[in-house]
Tab-separated table of C-alpha atoms and ligand atoms in Angstrom:
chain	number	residue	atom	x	y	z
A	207	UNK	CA	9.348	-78.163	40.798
A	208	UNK	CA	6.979	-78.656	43.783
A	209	UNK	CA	4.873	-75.178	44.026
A	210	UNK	CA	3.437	-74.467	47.528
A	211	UNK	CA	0.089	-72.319	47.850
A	212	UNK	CA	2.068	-69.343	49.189
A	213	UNK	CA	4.360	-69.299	46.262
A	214	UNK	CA	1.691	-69.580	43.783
A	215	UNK	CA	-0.452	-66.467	45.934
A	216	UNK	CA	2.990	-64.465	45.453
A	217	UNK	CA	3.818	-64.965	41.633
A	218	UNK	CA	0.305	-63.928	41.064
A	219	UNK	CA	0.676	-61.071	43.136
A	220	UNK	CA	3.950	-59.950	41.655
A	221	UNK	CA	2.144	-59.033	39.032
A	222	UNK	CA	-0.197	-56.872	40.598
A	223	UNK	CA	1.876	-55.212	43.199
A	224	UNK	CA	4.435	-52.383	42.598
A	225	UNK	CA	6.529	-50.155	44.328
A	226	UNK	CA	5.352	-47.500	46.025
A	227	UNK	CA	2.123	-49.471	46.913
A	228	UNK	CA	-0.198	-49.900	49.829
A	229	UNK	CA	-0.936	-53.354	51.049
A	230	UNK	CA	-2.558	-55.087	53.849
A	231	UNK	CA	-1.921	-58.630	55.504
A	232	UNK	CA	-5.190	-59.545	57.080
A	233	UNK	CA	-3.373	-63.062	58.447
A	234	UNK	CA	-0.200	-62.093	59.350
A	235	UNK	CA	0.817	-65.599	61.638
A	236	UNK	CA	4.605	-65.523	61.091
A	237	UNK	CA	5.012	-62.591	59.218
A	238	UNK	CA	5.929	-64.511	55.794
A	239	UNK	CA	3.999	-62.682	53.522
A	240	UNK	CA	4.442	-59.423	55.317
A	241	UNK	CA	7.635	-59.517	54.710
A	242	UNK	CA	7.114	-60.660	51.195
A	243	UNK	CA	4.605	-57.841	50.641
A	244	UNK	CA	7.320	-54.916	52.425
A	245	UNK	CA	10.213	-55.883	50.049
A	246	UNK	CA	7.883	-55.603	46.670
A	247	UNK	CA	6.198	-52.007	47.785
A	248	UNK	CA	9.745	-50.864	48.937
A	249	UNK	CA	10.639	-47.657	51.235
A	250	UNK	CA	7.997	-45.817	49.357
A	251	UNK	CA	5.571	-48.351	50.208
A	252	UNK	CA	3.446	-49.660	53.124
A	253	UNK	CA	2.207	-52.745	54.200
A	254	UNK	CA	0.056	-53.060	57.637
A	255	UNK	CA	-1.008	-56.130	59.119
A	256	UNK	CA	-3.448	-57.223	61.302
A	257	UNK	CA	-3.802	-60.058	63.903
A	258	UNK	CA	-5.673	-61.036	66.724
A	259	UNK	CA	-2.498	-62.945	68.542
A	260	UNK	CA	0.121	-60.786	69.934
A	261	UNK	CA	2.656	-63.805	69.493
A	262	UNK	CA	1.753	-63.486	65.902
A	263	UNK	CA	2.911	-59.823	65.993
A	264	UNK	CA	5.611	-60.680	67.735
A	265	UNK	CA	7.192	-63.346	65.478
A	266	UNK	CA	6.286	-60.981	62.028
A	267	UNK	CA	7.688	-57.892	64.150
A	268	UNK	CA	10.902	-60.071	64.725
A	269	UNK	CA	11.040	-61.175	60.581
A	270	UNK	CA	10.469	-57.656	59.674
A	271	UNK	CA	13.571	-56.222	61.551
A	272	UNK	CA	15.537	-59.205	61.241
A	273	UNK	CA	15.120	-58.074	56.760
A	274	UNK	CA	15.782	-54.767	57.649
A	275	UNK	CA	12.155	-53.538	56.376
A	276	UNK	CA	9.536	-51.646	57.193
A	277	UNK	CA	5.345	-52.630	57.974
A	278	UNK	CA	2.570	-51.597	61.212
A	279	UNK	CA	1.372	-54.071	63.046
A	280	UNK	CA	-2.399	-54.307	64.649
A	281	UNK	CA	-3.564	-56.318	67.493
A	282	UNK	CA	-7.038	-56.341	66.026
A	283	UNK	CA	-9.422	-58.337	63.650
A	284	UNK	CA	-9.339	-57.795	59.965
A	285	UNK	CA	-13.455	-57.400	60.212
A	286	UNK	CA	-12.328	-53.625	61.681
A	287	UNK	CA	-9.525	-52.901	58.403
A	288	UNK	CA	-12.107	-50.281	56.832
A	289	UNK	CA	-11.046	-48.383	60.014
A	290	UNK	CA	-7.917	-47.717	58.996
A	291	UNK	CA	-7.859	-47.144	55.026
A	292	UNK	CA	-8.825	-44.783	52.920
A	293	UNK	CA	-11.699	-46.604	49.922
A	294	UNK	CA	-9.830	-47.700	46.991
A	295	UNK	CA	-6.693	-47.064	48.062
A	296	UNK	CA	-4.967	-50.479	48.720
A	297	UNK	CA	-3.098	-52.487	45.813
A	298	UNK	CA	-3.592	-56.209	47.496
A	299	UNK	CA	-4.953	-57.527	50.277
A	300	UNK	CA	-3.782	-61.250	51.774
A	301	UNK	CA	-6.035	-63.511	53.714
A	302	UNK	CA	-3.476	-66.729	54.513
A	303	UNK	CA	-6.849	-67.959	56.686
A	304	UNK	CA	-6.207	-71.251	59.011
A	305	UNK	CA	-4.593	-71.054	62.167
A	306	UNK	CA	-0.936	-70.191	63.068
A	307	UNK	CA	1.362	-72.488	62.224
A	308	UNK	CA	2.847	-74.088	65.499
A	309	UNK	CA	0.072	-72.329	67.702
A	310	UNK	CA	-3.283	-72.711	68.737
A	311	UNK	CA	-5.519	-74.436	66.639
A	312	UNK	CA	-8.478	-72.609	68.076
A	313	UNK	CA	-7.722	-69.473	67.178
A	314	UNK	CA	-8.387	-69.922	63.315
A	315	UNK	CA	-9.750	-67.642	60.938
A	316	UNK	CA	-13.514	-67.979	61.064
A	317	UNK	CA	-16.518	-67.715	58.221
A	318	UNK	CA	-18.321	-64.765	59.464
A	319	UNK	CA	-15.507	-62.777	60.486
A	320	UNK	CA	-13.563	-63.827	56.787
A	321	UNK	CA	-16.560	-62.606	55.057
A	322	UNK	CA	-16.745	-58.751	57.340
A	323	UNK	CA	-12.868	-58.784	56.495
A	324	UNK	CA	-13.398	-59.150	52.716
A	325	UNK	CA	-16.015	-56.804	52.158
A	326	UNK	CA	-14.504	-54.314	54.149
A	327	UNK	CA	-10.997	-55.408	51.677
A	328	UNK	CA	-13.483	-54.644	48.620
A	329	UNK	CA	-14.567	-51.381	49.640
A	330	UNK	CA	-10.468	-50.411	50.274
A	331	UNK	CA	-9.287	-52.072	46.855
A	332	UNK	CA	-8.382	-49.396	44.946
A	333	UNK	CA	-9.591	-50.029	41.091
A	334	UNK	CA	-7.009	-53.085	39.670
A	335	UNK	CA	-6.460	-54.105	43.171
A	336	UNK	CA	-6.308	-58.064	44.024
A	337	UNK	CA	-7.432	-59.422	46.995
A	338	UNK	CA	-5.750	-63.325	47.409
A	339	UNK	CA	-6.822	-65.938	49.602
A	340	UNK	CA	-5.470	-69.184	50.844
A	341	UNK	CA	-8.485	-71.402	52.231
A	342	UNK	CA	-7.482	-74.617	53.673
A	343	UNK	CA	-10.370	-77.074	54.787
A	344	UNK	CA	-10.095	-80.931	56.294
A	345	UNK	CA	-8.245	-81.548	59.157
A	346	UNK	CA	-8.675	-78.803	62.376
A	347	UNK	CA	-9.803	-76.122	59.766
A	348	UNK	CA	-13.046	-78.219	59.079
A	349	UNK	CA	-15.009	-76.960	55.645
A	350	UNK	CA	-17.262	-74.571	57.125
A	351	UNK	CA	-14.847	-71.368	56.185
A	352	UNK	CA	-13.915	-72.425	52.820
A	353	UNK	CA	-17.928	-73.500	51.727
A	354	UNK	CA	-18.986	-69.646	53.475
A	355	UNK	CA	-16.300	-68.241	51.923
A	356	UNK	CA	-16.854	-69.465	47.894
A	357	UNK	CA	-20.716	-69.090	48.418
A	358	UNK	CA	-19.903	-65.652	49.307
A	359	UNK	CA	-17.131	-65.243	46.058
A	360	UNK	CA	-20.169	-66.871	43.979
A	361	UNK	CA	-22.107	-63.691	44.146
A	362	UNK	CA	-20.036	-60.970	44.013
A	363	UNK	CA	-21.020	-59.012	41.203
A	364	UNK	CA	-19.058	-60.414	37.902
A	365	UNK	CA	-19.026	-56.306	36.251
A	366	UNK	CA	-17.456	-54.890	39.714
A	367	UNK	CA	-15.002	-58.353	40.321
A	368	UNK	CA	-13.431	-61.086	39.022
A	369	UNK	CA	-12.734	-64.096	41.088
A	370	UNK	CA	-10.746	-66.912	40.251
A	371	UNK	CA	-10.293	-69.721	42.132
A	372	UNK	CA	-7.603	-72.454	41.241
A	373	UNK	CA	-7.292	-76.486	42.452
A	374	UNK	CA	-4.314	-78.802	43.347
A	375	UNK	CA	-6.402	-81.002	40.967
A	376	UNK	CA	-4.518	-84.130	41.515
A	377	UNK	CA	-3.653	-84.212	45.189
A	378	UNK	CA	-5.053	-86.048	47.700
A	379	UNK	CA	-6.532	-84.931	51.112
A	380	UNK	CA	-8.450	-81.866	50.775
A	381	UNK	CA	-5.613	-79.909	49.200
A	382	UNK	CA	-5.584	-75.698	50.124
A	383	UNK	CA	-7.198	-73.550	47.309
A	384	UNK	CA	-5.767	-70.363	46.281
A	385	UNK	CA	-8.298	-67.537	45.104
A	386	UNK	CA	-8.124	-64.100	43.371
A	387	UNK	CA	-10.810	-61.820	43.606
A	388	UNK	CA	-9.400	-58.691	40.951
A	389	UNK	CA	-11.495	-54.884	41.405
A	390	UNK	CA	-12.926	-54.292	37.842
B	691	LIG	C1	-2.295	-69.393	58.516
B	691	LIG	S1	-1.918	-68.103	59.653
B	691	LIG	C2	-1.232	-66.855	58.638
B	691	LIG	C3	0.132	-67.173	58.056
B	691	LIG	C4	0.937	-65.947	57.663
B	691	LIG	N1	0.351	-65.164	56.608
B	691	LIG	C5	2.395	-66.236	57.399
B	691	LIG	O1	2.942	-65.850	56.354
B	691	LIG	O2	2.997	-66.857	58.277
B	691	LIG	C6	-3.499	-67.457	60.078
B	691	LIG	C7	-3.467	-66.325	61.105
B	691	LIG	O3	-4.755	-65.698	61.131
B	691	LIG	C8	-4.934	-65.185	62.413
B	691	LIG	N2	-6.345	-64.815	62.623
B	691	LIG	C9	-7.394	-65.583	63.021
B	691	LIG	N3	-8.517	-64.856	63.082
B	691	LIG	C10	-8.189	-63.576	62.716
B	691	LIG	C11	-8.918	-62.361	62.595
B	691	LIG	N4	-10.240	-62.308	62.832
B	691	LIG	N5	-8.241	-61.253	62.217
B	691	LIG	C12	-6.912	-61.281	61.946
B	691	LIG	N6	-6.155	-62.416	62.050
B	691	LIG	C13	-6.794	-63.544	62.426
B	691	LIG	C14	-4.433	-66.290	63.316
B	691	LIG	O4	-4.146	-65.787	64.607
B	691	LIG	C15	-3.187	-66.760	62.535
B	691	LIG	O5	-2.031	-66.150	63.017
């Protein structure tokens, strides 16, 4: 069985996320793992996402109704989530980073901004929380993100967090990298 990033982010997360949860998309692009996210948590749930391209909203808002669940959408940047969260109140947190599939390769996710984004996640993550990422590199995404991004990881405190990062091991090109930084 071939596994894709995004189904090995969401068998991880199945195990962390319940019903009845809060969650937050931080990527939200085409609104798969929103909608992923909404059917785990349930009616007595919540998942929000955030995105800086209204077509992005647009397309999730569409998936969302179109599944007959529930999530808030944000035109904004997921440096600003602390805004809108409680601290340690959030069960997961997904950063799919890259750019939107089928849109503008421009408008990627970006080191500095990643980084704001998941330090403000940390300070939400509510105590057994996960925050997952998918970092892709080569290609239009370049390598800048993904080597800011695990020098970041690399110092996080190891008694507050654990991060895990996993490998494609065997496949060619710069294969995507999923991560999982778990709130001691
Ligand atoms: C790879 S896509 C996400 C895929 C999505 N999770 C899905 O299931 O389809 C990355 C998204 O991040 C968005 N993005 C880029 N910079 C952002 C930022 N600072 N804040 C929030 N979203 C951002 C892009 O507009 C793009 O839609």
């Amino acid at each position: 069985m071939r596994i894709s990033i995004v189904d090995w982010t969401h068998q991880f997360l199945m195990q962390y996320v319940k019903e009845g949860d809060i969650c937050i998309d931080a990527t939200v692009g085409n609104g798969g793992d929103m909608l992923f996210l909404a059917r785990l948590v349930g009616e007595q749930g919540s998942v929000t996402g955030f995105d800086i391209q209204q077509i992005a909203l647009d397309h999730t808002r569409e998936k969302l109704e179109q599944h007959g669940v529930n999530g808030t959408l944000y035109l904004d940047s997921h440096a600003n989530m602390a805004e809108y969260f409680e601290p340690e109140s959030v069960a997961a947190i997904v950063f799919n980073l890259g750019y939107l599939p089928g849109g503008d390769h421009k408008l990627a996710t970006k080191g500095d901004s990643t980084i704001q984004a998941m330090e403000a996640g940390l300070s939400l993550l509510k105590k057994g929380g996960v925050i997952s990422l998918c970092i892709y590199s080569g290609g239009d995404s370049g390598f800048e993100e993904k080597e800011a991004v695990l020098a970041y990881l690399k110092e996080l405190d190891h008694r507050k967090y654990l991060v895990i990062t996993n490998e494609f091991y065997n496949k060619p090109n710069h294969p995507p990298m999923p991560v999982f930084i778990i709130k001691n």
